[in-house]
Amino acid sequence: MDSQRTAELYGVGLGPGDPGLVTLAAMSVLETAEIIIAPSSHPESMGRAEYIVHTLLPDREVIRIPMQMASGSEGIDRRLHAVRETIRELRPRLTSAAMSAFVTLGDPLLYSTFSLVVEAVVCEQLPIAVRVIPGVPAFLALASLVTTNLLDNDERLHLVPATGDPGHLEHLLEDRESVLVIYKLSSNFAMLRAMIAQAGRQKGAMVGLELGTDRMQVLTLSEAPDKVPYFATIIVPVQRRSA
Amino acid sequence: MDSQRTAELYGVGLGPGDPGLVTLAAMSVLETAEIIIAPSSHPESMGRAEYIVHTLLPDREVIRIPMQMASGSEGIDRRLHAVRETIRELRPRLTSAAMSAFVTLGDPLLYSTFSLVVEAVVCEQLPIAVRVIPGVPAFLALASLVTTNLLDNDERLHLVPATGDPGHLEHLLEDRESVLVIYKLSSNFAMLRAMIAQAGRQKGAMVGLELGTDRMQVLTLSEAPDKVPYFATIIVPVQRRSA
């Protein structure tokens, strides 16, 4: 019976920024979903996820949730507040739709605002089943541009946000048989660069900015400016003896 | 001039096993490439990557490279030998094609046999430019089935192969604000399970087998059998206070 079915909300990973790196499953959800919601850091401007939907499906309406990207727990509280407000407003549409979608850059489960959407759905007690369509993470898009062999044999990979305790980063840099990927860059980029050099790991280290867009830049650590945007990715490669 | 263009060989990531998780860019290469090469662990049977191509494009011819999945450096040598032989045989076709593709599960740069293909192309001095199309890694597909929030805020992720030194694994399990993803499972699964329990990290830990296929199983650590196939993935989640 139609009245028995549960409404579904999909967290849809759109990949690192290039519309070509959207999956077939994500396309299928975008084509079918009755509602598409996208985050944006400014109310007036289209976020990258919305832009990708717009490029692939120009006629689809996208509901924009403005999320201020302020840092710290205050920033998270403010973002959750904005998401709850939108979810509350959309409640009738979300619960009557068979399928709705929240789109996000990269993967919905890797440092994504989708976690706030899920939290809001739980807080507002919406009778909605949450599903996830995984996406290509930004670090693999950067790796595809700068290397032909990121991780092999018994090597390890560590993915860390630059916003965390620098002690962890310093510690992980000592593991020379590992790739270190750094996300969420911010004002501390100059310090990170110094730490990587200090650990003797700067060889082959790369920074990717605005991946998948026309403004994309892929730079060595030394070429990069002292200030880089939040949505930048660093890859510190394994130091291989034979390489 | 046509004679001036360099032949291109694409390493194409097909994602974790579900044809729906192939990207639009990968589809475009598969549709255009003059040659498609896929690895298989047995000469007589279709590997998973070949199966995905076959499902999406039933009429495309796929050249199979049999690769014995023996472990250790002897196994790698034998696989490289098999790849070099195939690349040598295909040399005239590969150098005259504008575009050829080597397809692989997951991402071509994460523990993939694509690194052997690149090595063979270099060893055989083929005048070919190598390109990479990133793919969705298996751990994100497993995460999409078992969690709505894999990594958030300042949390870290460690990706390690079970074939490496257990000391590293033990050490990384101590980092309780991190997700631990374990690939390349083998005969030591029972030991890994014991190590995870010993570190008090078994809560919420999951194993994914045959992801994206009809035979897919997602199990808790305690439900899993003592022997699991090589292509299995473990996720040990962050232990969150509020969760």
CSV table of C-alpha atoms in Angstrom, one decimal:
chain,number,residue,atom,x,y,z
A,1,MET,CA,0.0,0.0,0.0
A,2,ASP,CA,1.3,3.5,-0.8
A,3,SER,CA,0.4,4.8,2.6
A,4,GLN,CA,2.6,2.1,4.2
A,5,ARG,CA,5.8,3.0,2.4
A,6,THR,CA,8.5,5.0,4.2
A,7,ALA,CA,9.8,8.2,2.7
A,8,GLU,CA,13.5,8.0,1.9
A,9,LEU,CA,16.2,10.7,2.2
A,10,TYR,CA,19.4,10.0,0.3
A,11,GLY,CA,22.7,11.6,1.1
A,12,VAL,CA,24.2,11.7,-2.3
A,13,GLY,CA,28.0,12.0,-2.8
A,14,LEU,CA,28.7,14.0,-6.0
A,15,GLY,CA,32.5,13.4,-5.9
A,16,PRO,CA,35.3,16.0,-5.8
A,17,GLY,CA,33.9,18.7,-8.0
A,18,ASP,CA,34.0,17.5,-11.6
A,19,PRO,CA,30.5,16.6,-12.8
A,20,GLY,CA,32.2,13.6,-14.6
A,21,LEU,CA,33.0,12.0,-11.3
A,22,VAL,CA,29.3,11.7,-10.3
A,23,THR,CA,28.3,8.0,-10.2
A,24,LEU,CA,25.5,6.4,-12.2
A,25,ALA,CA,23.6,5.7,-8.9
A,26,ALA,CA,23.9,9.3,-7.9
A,27,MET,CA,22.5,10.4,-11.3
A,28,SER,CA,19.6,8.0,-10.9
A,29,VAL,CA,18.7,9.5,-7.5
A,30,LEU,CA,19.0,13.0,-8.9
A,31,GLU,CA,16.7,12.2,-11.8
A,32,THR,CA,14.1,10.5,-9.6
A,33,ALA,CA,14.1,12.4,-6.3
A,34,GLU,CA,11.2,14.7,-5.8
A,35,ILE,CA,13.2,17.2,-3.7
A,36,ILE,CA,16.9,18.0,-4.0
A,37,ILE,CA,18.6,20.0,-1.2
A,38,ALA,CA,22.1,21.4,-1.4
A,39,PRO,CA,24.3,23.3,1.1
A,40,SER,CA,25.9,26.6,0.3
A,41,SER,CA,28.2,28.8,2.3
A,42,HIS,CA,26.4,32.0,1.2
A,43,PRO,CA,22.6,32.4,0.8
A,44,GLU,CA,23.1,34.3,-2.4
A,45,SER,CA,25.5,32.1,-4.2
A,46,MET,CA,25.3,28.6,-5.6
A,47,GLY,CA,27.5,26.1,-3.7
A,48,ARG,CA,29.6,23.6,-5.7
A,49,ALA,CA,27.2,20.7,-5.1
A,50,GLU,CA,24.3,22.7,-6.4
A,51,TYR,CA,26.4,23.7,-9.4
A,52,ILE,CA,27.1,20.1,-10.3
A,53,VAL,CA,23.4,19.2,-10.2
A,54,HIS,CA,22.7,22.3,-12.3
A,55,THR,CA,25.3,21.2,-14.9
A,56,LEU,CA,24.0,17.7,-15.1
A,57,LEU,CA,20.3,18.4,-14.9
A,58,PRO,CA,19.7,22.1,-15.7
A,59,ASP,CA,15.9,21.9,-15.2
A,60,ARG,CA,15.9,20.5,-11.7
A,61,GLU,CA,14.9,22.8,-8.8
A,62,VAL,CA,17.4,22.8,-6.0
A,63,ILE,CA,16.6,23.9,-2.4
A,64,ARG,CA,19.6,25.7,-1.0
A,65,ILE,CA,20.5,25.5,2.7
A,66,PRO,CA,22.8,28.4,3.6
A,67,MET,CA,25.4,27.1,6.1
A,68,GLN,CA,27.9,29.5,7.6
A,69,MET,CA,31.3,27.7,7.6
A,70,ALA,CA,32.3,29.2,11.0
A,71,SER,CA,34.7,26.9,12.9
A,72,GLY,CA,34.5,25.3,16.3
A,73,SER,CA,31.5,24.0,18.2
A,74,GLU,CA,29.7,27.4,17.9
A,75,GLY,CA,29.9,27.0,14.1
A,76,ILE,CA,28.5,23.5,14.2
A,77,ASP,CA,25.6,24.7,16.5
A,78,ARG,CA,24.8,27.4,14.0
A,79,ARG,CA,24.9,25.1,11.1
A,80,LEU,CA,22.7,22.5,12.8
A,81,HIS,CA,20.3,25.3,13.7
A,82,ALA,CA,20.1,26.3,10.0
A,83,VAL,CA,19.6,22.7,8.9
A,84,ARG,CA,16.9,22.0,11.5
A,85,GLU,CA,15.0,25.1,10.4
A,86,THR,CA,15.1,24.0,6.8
A,87,ILE,CA,14.1,20.4,7.6
A,88,ARG,CA,11.2,21.8,9.8
A,89,GLU,CA,10.0,24.0,6.9
A,90,LEU,CA,10.3,21.1,4.4
A,91,ARG,CA,8.7,18.5,6.7
A,92,PRO,CA,5.4,18.1,4.8
A,93,ARG,CA,7.2,17.8,1.4
A,94,LEU,CA,9.9,15.5,2.8
A,95,THR,CA,7.5,13.1,4.5
A,96,SER,CA,5.1,12.9,1.5
A,97,ALA,CA,7.9,12.5,-1.1
A,98,ALA,CA,8.9,8.9,-1.9
A,99,MET,CA,12.5,10.0,-2.4
A,100,SER,CA,14.4,13.2,-1.6
A,101,ALA,CA,18.1,13.9,-1.8
A,102,PHE,CA,20.7,16.0,0.0
A,103,VAL,CA,23.7,16.4,-2.2
A,104,THR,CA,27.2,16.9,-1.0
A,105,LEU,CA,30.7,17.2,-2.5
A,106,GLY,CA,32.9,14.1,-2.1
A,107,ASP,CA,31.4,11.4,0.0
A,108,PRO,CA,28.4,12.0,2.4
A,109,LEU,CA,30.2,10.3,5.3
A,110,LEU,CA,33.6,12.0,5.1
A,111,TYR,CA,33.5,15.3,7.0
A,112,SER,CA,30.2,16.2,5.3
A,113,THR,CA,27.4,18.5,6.3
A,114,PHE,CA,25.1,15.5,5.6
A,115,SER,CA,25.8,14.4,9.2
A,116,LEU,CA,23.9,17.5,10.3
A,117,VAL,CA,21.0,16.7,8.1
A,118,VAL,CA,20.8,13.2,9.6
A,119,GLU,CA,20.9,14.8,13.1
A,120,ALA,CA,18.2,17.2,12.2
A,121,VAL,CA,16.0,14.4,10.8
A,122,VAL,CA,16.4,12.6,14.1
A,123,CYS,CA,15.9,15.7,16.3
A,124,GLU,CA,12.7,16.6,14.4
A,125,GLN,CA,11.5,12.9,14.6
A,126,LEU,CA,10.8,12.7,10.9
A,127,PRO,CA,9.5,9.3,9.8
A,128,ILE,CA,12.1,9.1,7.1
A,129,ALA,CA,14.6,6.3,6.2
A,130,VAL,CA,18.1,7.7,5.6
A,131,ARG,CA,20.2,6.1,2.7
A,132,VAL,CA,23.7,6.9,1.5
A,133,ILE,CA,25.2,6.9,-2.1
A,134,PRO,CA,29.0,7.0,-1.7
A,135,GLY,CA,31.1,9.4,-3.8
A,136,VAL,CA,34.7,9.7,-4.9
A,137,PRO,CA,36.6,11.5,-2.2
A,138,ALA,CA,38.7,14.6,-3.1
A,139,PHE,CA,42.1,13.0,-2.2
A,140,LEU,CA,41.7,10.3,-4.8
A,141,ALA,CA,40.9,13.0,-7.5
A,142,LEU,CA,44.1,14.8,-6.5
A,143,ALA,CA,46.1,11.6,-6.4
A,144,SER,CA,44.9,10.8,-9.9
A,145,LEU,CA,46.5,14.0,-11.1
A,146,VAL,CA,49.9,13.7,-9.4
A,147,THR,CA,50.8,10.0,-9.1
A,148,THR,CA,50.4,6.6,-10.7
A,149,ASN,CA,50.8,4.7,-7.5
A,150,LEU,CA,49.4,6.2,-4.3
A,151,LEU,CA,49.3,3.1,-2.0
A,152,ASP,CA,50.8,-0.3,-2.6
A,153,ASN,CA,51.7,-3.5,-0.8
A,154,ASP,CA,51.8,-3.0,3.0
A,155,GLU,CA,51.7,0.8,2.9
A,156,ARG,CA,49.2,2.7,5.0
A,157,LEU,CA,47.1,5.8,4.5
A,158,HIS,CA,46.2,8.4,7.2
A,159,LEU,CA,43.4,11.0,6.5
A,160,VAL,CA,43.5,13.8,9.0
A,161,PRO,CA,41.9,17.3,9.3
A,162,ALA,CA,44.2,20.2,9.6
A,163,THR,CA,41.9,21.6,12.3
A,164,GLY,CA,42.8,18.9,14.8
A,165,ASP,CA,45.6,18.6,17.3
A,166,PRO,CA,49.0,19.2,15.5
A,167,GLY,CA,50.5,16.5,17.7
A,168,HIS,CA,48.6,13.7,15.8
A,169,LEU,CA,49.9,15.1,12.5
A,170,GLU,CA,53.5,15.2,13.7
A,171,HIS,CA,53.2,11.7,15.0
A,172,LEU,CA,51.7,10.3,11.7
A,173,LEU,CA,54.4,12.1,9.6
A,174,GLU,CA,56.9,9.8,11.4
A,175,ASP,CA,55.3,6.8,9.7
A,176,ARG,CA,57.3,7.0,6.5
A,177,GLU,CA,55.6,4.0,4.9
A,178,SER,CA,52.3,5.8,4.9
A,179,VAL,CA,50.5,8.4,2.8
A,180,LEU,CA,49.3,11.4,4.8
A,181,VAL,CA,46.2,13.2,3.4
A,182,ILE,CA,45.3,16.5,5.0
A,183,TYR,CA,41.8,18.0,4.7
A,184,LYS,CA,40.1,21.1,6.1
A,185,LEU,CA,43.0,23.4,5.5
A,186,SER,CA,42.8,26.8,7.1
A,187,SER,CA,44.9,29.6,8.4
A,188,ASN,CA,47.5,27.1,9.7
A,189,PHE,CA,48.7,26.1,6.3
A,190,ALA,CA,52.2,27.7,6.7
A,191,MET,CA,52.6,25.8,10.0
A,192,LEU,CA,51.6,22.5,8.3
A,193,ARG,CA,54.1,23.1,5.5
A,194,ALA,CA,56.9,23.7,8.1
A,195,MET,CA,55.9,20.5,10.0
A,196,ILE,CA,56.0,18.4,6.8
A,197,ALA,CA,59.4,19.9,5.9
A,198,GLN,CA,60.7,19.4,9.4
A,199,ALA,CA,59.7,15.7,9.2
A,200,GLY,CA,61.6,15.4,5.9
A,201,ARG,CA,58.4,14.5,4.1
A,202,GLN,CA,58.1,17.5,1.6
A,203,LYS,CA,59.4,15.5,-1.4
A,204,GLY,CA,56.5,14.9,-3.8
A,205,ALA,CA,54.0,16.5,-1.4
A,206,MET,CA,51.2,18.3,-3.3
A,207,VAL,CA,48.3,20.6,-2.7
A,208,GLY,CA,45.1,20.6,-4.7
A,209,LEU,CA,42.9,23.7,-4.8
A,210,GLU,CA,39.4,24.0,-6.3
A,211,LEU,CA,39.6,20.4,-7.7
A,212,GLY,CA,37.4,19.6,-10.7
A,213,THR,CA,36.6,23.3,-11.4
A,214,ASP,CA,38.0,25.7,-14.1
A,215,ARG,CA,40.0,27.3,-11.3
A,216,MET,CA,41.7,24.1,-10.3
A,217,GLN,CA,45.4,24.3,-9.2
A,218,VAL,CA,47.7,21.5,-8.3
A,219,LEU,CA,50.9,22.8,-6.7
A,220,THR,CA,53.9,21.5,-4.9
A,221,LEU,CA,54.0,22.5,-1.2
A,222,SER,CA,56.7,25.1,-1.9
A,223,GLU,CA,54.7,26.7,-4.8
A,224,ALA,CA,51.5,27.0,-2.7
A,225,PRO,CA,50.6,30.4,-1.3
A,226,ASP,CA,50.7,30.9,2.5
A,227,LYS,CA,46.9,31.1,2.6
A,228,VAL,CA,44.8,28.4,0.9
A,229,PRO,CA,41.0,27.8,1.0
A,230,TYR,CA,39.3,25.4,3.4
A,231,PHE,CA,38.4,23.1,0.5
A,232,ALA,CA,42.0,22.2,-0.3
A,233,THR,CA,43.8,18.9,0.0
A,234,ILE,CA,47.4,18.0,0.8
A,235,ILE,CA,48.9,14.6,-0.1
A,236,VAL,CA,52.2,13.7,1.5
A,237,PRO,CA,53.3,10.5,-0.4
A,238,VAL,CA,55.1,7.4,0.8
A,239,GLN,CA,58.9,7.8,0.6
A,240,ARG,CA,59.8,4.7,-1.4
A,241,ARG,CA,63.4,3.5,-1.6
A,242,SER,CA,63.1,2.5,-5.2
A,243,ALA,CA,61.4,5.7,-6.4
B,1,MET,CA,48.7,16.0,-36.8
B,2,ASP,CA,47.4,12.6,-36.1
B,3,SER,CA,50.9,11.0,-36.1
B,4,GLN,CA,51.9,13.5,-33.4
B,5,ARG,CA,49.4,12.5,-30.8
B,6,THR,CA,50.4,10.3,-27.9
B,7,ALA,CA,48.5,7.1,-27.2
B,8,GLU,CA,46.8,7.2,-23.8
B,9,LEU,CA,46.3,4.4,-21.4
B,10,TYR,CA,43.6,5.0,-18.7
B,11,GLY,CA,43.6,3.3,-15.3
B,12,VAL,CA,39.8,3.3,-14.7
B,13,GLY,CA,38.4,2.8,-11.2
B,14,LEU,CA,35.1,1.1,-11.4
B,15,GLY,CA,34.2,1.4,-7.7
B,16,PRO,CA,33.5,-1.3,-5.1
B,17,GLY,CA,31.6,-3.8,-7.2
B,18,ASP,CA,28.1,-2.4,-7.9
B,19,PRO,CA,27.9,-1.2,-11.6
B,20,GLY,CA,25.8,1.7,-10.3
B,21,LEU,CA,28.9,3.1,-8.6
B,22,VAL,CA,30.8,3.6,-11.8
B,23,THR,CA,31.3,7.3,-12.6
B,24,LEU,CA,30.2,9.1,-15.7
B,25,ALA,CA,33.9,9.7,-16.6
B,26,ALA,CA,34.6,6.0,-16.4
B,27,MET,CA,31.6,5.2,-18.6
B,28,SER,CA,32.8,7.7,-21.1
B,29,VAL,CA,36.3,6.1,-21.3
B,30,LEU,CA,34.8,2.6,-21.5
B,31,GLU,CA,32.6,3.7,-24.4
B,32,THR,CA,35.4,5.4,-26.3
B,33,ALA,CA,38.5,3.2,-25.5
B,34,GLU,CA,39.7,1.0,-28.4
B,35,ILE,CA,41.0,-1.6,-26.0
B,36,ILE,CA,39.7,-2.6,-22.6
B,37,ILE,CA,42.0,-4.8,-20.4
B,38,ALA,CA,40.8,-6.3,-17.1
B,39,PRO,CA,42.6,-8.4,-14.5
B,40,SER,CA,41.3,-11.8,-13.3
B,41,SER,CA,42.5,-14.2,-10.7
B,42,HIS,CA,41.7,-17.2,-12.9
B,43,PRO,CA,42.3,-17.4,-16.6
B,44,GLU,CA,39.0,-19.2,-17.2
B,45,SER,CA,36.7,-17.0,-15.1
B,46,MET,CA,35.6,-13.4,-15.4
B,47,GLY,CA,37.0,-11.1,-12.8
B,48,ARG,CA,34.7,-8.6,-11.0
B,49,ALA,CA,36.0,-5.6,-13.1
B,50,GLU,CA,35.3,-7.4,-16.3
B,51,TYR,CA,31.9,-8.4,-15.1
B,52,ILE,CA,31.0,-4.7,-14.4
B,53,VAL,CA,32.1,-3.7,-17.9
B,54,HIS,CA,30.1,-6.6,-19.3
B,55,THR,CA,27.0,-5.5,-17.4
B,56,LEU,CA,27.2,-1.9,-18.5
B,57,LEU,CA,28.4,-2.5,-22.1
B,58,PRO,CA,27.6,-6.1,-23.1
B,59,ASP,CA,29.0,-5.8,-26.6
B,60,ARG,CA,32.5,-4.5,-25.6
B,61,GLU,CA,35.4,-7.0,-26.0
B,62,VAL,CA,37.5,-7.2,-22.9
B,63,ILE,CA,41.1,-8.6,-22.8
B,64,ARG,CA,41.7,-10.6,-19.7
B,65,ILE,CA,45.0,-10.6,-17.9
B,66,PRO,CA,45.2,-13.6,-15.5
B,67,MET,CA,47.0,-12.6,-12.3
B,68,GLN,CA,47.6,-15.2,-9.6
B,69,MET,CA,46.9,-13.5,-6.3
B,70,ALA,CA,49.8,-15.2,-4.5
B,71,SER,CA,51.2,-13.2,-1.6
B,72,GLY,CA,54.6,-11.8,-0.9
B,73,SER,CA,57.3,-10.5,-3.3
B,74,GLU,CA,57.2,-13.7,-5.2
B,75,GLY,CA,53.5,-13.2,-5.9
B,76,ILE,CA,54.2,-9.6,-7.1
B,77,ASP,CA,57.0,-10.8,-9.4
B,78,ARG,CA,54.8,-13.4,-10.9
B,79,ARG,CA,52.0,-10.8,-11.5
B,80,LEU,CA,54.3,-8.3,-13.0
B,81,HIS,CA,55.7,-11.0,-15.3
B,82,ALA,CA,52.1,-11.8,-16.5
B,83,VAL,CA,51.3,-8.1,-17.0
B,84,ARG,CA,54.6,-7.5,-18.9
B,85,GLU,CA,53.9,-10.4,-21.2
B,86,THR,CA,50.4,-9.1,-22.0
B,87,ILE,CA,51.6,-5.5,-22.5
B,88,ARG,CA,54.3,-6.9,-24.9
B,89,GLU,CA,51.8,-8.8,-26.9
B,90,LEU,CA,49.4,-5.8,-27.0
B,91,ARG,CA,52.2,-3.3,-27.9
B,92,PRO,CA,51.2,-2.7,-31.5
B,93,ARG,CA,47.5,-2.2,-30.6
B,94,LEU,CA,48.3,-0.1,-27.5
B,95,THR,CA,50.6,2.3,-29.3
B,96,SER,CA,48.3,2.8,-32.3
B,97,ALA,CA,45.1,3.2,-30.2
B,98,ALA,CA,44.2,6.8,-29.3
B,99,MET,CA,42.8,5.5,-26.0
B,100,SER,CA,43.0,2.2,-24.1
B,101,ALA,CA,41.7,1.3,-20.6
B,102,PHE,CA,42.8,-0.9,-17.8
B,103,VAL,CA,39.8,-1.4,-15.5
B,104,THR,CA,40.1,-2.1,-11.8
B,105,LEU,CA,37.8,-2.5,-8.8
B,106,GLY,CA,37.7,0.5,-6.4
B,107,ASP,CA,40.3,3.1,-7.2
B,108,PRO,CA,43.3,2.5,-9.5
B,109,LEU,CA,45.8,4.0,-7.0
B,110,LEU,CA,44.6,2.2,-3.8
B,111,TYR,CA,46.3,-1.3,-3.6
B,112,SER,CA,45.4,-1.9,-7.3
B,113,THR,CA,47.0,-4.1,-9.9
B,114,PHE,CA,47.1,-0.9,-12.1
B,115,SER,CA,50.5,-0.1,-10.5
B,116,LEU,CA,51.9,-3.2,-12.2
B,117,VAL,CA,50.4,-2.1,-15.5
B,118,VAL,CA,52.2,1.2,-15.2
B,119,GLU,CA,55.4,-0.5,-14.2
B,120,ALA,CA,55.1,-2.8,-17.3
B,121,VAL,CA,54.5,0.2,-19.6
B,122,VAL,CA,57.7,1.8,-18.2
B,123,CYS,CA,59.7,-1.4,-18.4
B,124,GLU,CA,58.7,-2.0,-22.0
B,125,GLN,CA,59.3,1.6,-22.8
B,126,LEU,CA,55.9,2.1,-24.5
B,127,PRO,CA,55.3,5.6,-25.8
B,128,ILE,CA,52.1,5.9,-23.9
B,129,ALA,CA,50.8,8.6,-21.6
B,130,VAL,CA,49.2,7.1,-18.4
B,131,ARG,CA,46.0,8.8,-17.0
B,132,VAL,CA,43.8,7.9,-14.0
B,133,ILE,CA,40.0,8.0,-13.5
B,134,PRO,CA,39.5,7.8,-9.7
B,135,GLY,CA,36.8,5.4,-8.3
B,136,VAL,CA,34.7,5.0,-5.2
B,137,PRO,CA,36.8,2.9,-2.7
B,138,ALA,CA,35.2,-0.2,-1.1
B,139,PHE,CA,35.4,1.2,2.5
B,140,LEU,CA,33.0,4.1,1.5
B,141,ALA,CA,30.5,1.6,0.0
B,142,LEU,CA,30.6,-0.5,3.2
B,143,ALA,CA,30.3,2.7,5.4
B,144,SER,CA,27.3,3.8,3.3
B,145,LEU,CA,25.5,0.5,4.4
B,146,VAL,CA,26.4,0.6,8.1
B,147,THR,CA,26.6,4.2,9.3
B,148,THR,CA,25.3,7.7,8.7
B,149,ASN,CA,28.4,9.4,10.0
B,150,LEU,CA,31.8,7.8,9.4
B,151,LEU,CA,34.1,10.7,10.0
B,152,ASP,CA,33.4,14.1,11.5
B,153,ASN,CA,35.0,17.2,13.1
B,154,ASP,CA,38.6,16.5,14.1
B,155,GLU,CA,38.4,12.7,13.7
B,156,ARG,CA,41.0,10.8,11.7
B,157,LEU,CA,40.9,7.8,9.4
B,158,HIS,CA,43.6,5.1,9.0
B,159,LEU,CA,43.5,2.7,6.1
B,160,VAL,CA,45.8,-0.3,6.6
B,161,PRO,CA,46.3,-3.7,4.9
B,162,ALA,CA,45.9,-6.8,7.1
B,163,THR,CA,49.0,-8.2,5.4
B,164,GLY,CA,51.3,-5.6,7.1
B,165,ASP,CA,53.1,-5.6,10.5
B,166,PRO,CA,50.4,-6.2,13.2
B,167,GLY,CA,52.3,-3.8,15.4
B,168,HIS,CA,51.1,-0.8,13.3
B,169,LEU,CA,47.5,-2.1,13.6
B,170,GLU,CA,47.7,-2.4,17.3
B,171,HIS,CA,49.2,1.0,17.6
B,172,LEU,CA,46.5,2.6,15.4
B,173,LEU,CA,43.7,0.9,17.4
B,174,GLU,CA,44.8,3.0,20.4
B,175,ASP,CA,43.8,6.1,18.5
B,176,ARG,CA,40.1,6.0,19.6
B,177,GLU,CA,39.2,9.2,17.8
B,178,SER,CA,39.9,7.5,14.5
B,179,VAL,CA,38.2,5.1,12.1
B,180,LEU,CA,40.3,2.1,11.3
B,181,VAL,CA,39.7,0.6,7.9
B,182,ILE,CA,41.4,-2.8,7.2
B,183,TYR,CA,41.9,-4.2,3.6
B,184,LYS,CA,43.5,-7.3,2.2
B,185,LEU,CA,42.1,-9.7,4.7
B,186,SER,CA,43.5,-13.2,4.7
B,187,SER,CA,44.2,-16.1,6.9
B,188,ASN,CA,44.9,-13.8,9.9
B,189,PHE,CA,41.2,-12.7,10.3
B,190,ALA,CA,40.8,-14.5,13.6
B,191,MET,CA,43.9,-12.7,15.0
B,192,LEU,CA,42.6,-9.3,13.8
B,193,ARG,CA,39.3,-9.9,15.4
B,194,ALA,CA,41.0,-10.7,18.7
B,195,MET,CA,43.2,-7.6,18.4
B,196,ILE,CA,40.2,-5.4,17.9
B,197,ALA,CA,38.4,-6.9,20.9
B,198,GLN,CA,41.6,-6.6,23.0
B,199,ALA,CA,41.8,-2.9,22.2
B,200,GLY,CA,38.1,-2.5,23.3
B,201,ARG,CA,37.2,-1.4,19.7
B,202,GLN,CA,34.7,-4.1,18.7
B,203,LYS,CA,31.6,-2.1,19.3
B,204,GLY,CA,30.1,-1.3,15.9
B,205,ALA,CA,32.9,-2.9,14.0
B,206,MET,CA,31.7,-4.4,10.7
B,207,VAL,CA,33.0,-6.7,7.9
B,208,GLY,CA,31.8,-6.4,4.3
B,209,LEU,CA,32.1,-9.3,1.9
B,210,GLU,CA,31.5,-9.4,-1.9
B,211,LEU,CA,30.4,-5.8,-1.8
B,212,GLY,CA,28.0,-4.7,-4.6
B,213,THR,CA,27.4,-8.2,-5.7
B,214,ASP,CA,24.3,-10.5,-5.2
B,215,ARG,CA,26.4,-12.4,-2.7
B,216,MET,CA,27.2,-9.3,-0.5
B,217,GLN,CA,27.2,-9.9,3.2
B,218,VAL,CA,27.6,-7.2,5.9
B,219,LEU,CA,28.4,-8.7,9.3
B,220,THR,CA,29.4,-7.7,12.7
B,221,LEU,CA,32.9,-8.9,13.7
B,222,SER,CA,31.4,-11.6,16.0
B,223,GLU,CA,29.0,-12.8,13.3
B,224,ALA,CA,31.8,-13.2,10.7
B,225,PRO,CA,33.3,-16.6,10.0
B,226,ASP,CA,36.9,-17.3,10.9
B,227,LYS,CA,37.9,-17.3,7.3
B,228,VAL,CA,37.0,-14.4,5.0
B,229,PRO,CA,38.1,-13.7,1.4
B,230,TYR,CA,40.9,-11.3,0.5
B,231,PHE,CA,38.5,-8.8,-0.9
B,232,ALA,CA,36.8,-8.1,2.4
B,233,THR,CA,36.8,-4.8,4.3
B,234,ILE,CA,36.7,-4.2,8.0
B,235,ILE,CA,35.5,-0.8,9.5
B,236,VAL,CA,36.3,-0.1,13.2
B,237,PRO,CA,34.3,3.1,13.9
B,238,VAL,CA,35.2,6.0,16.1
B,239,GLN,CA,34.0,5.5,19.7
B,240,ARG,CA,31.9,8.7,20.2
B,241,ARG,CA,30.9,9.7,23.7
B,242,SER,CA,27.5,10.9,22.6
B,243,ALA,CA,26.7,7.9,20.5
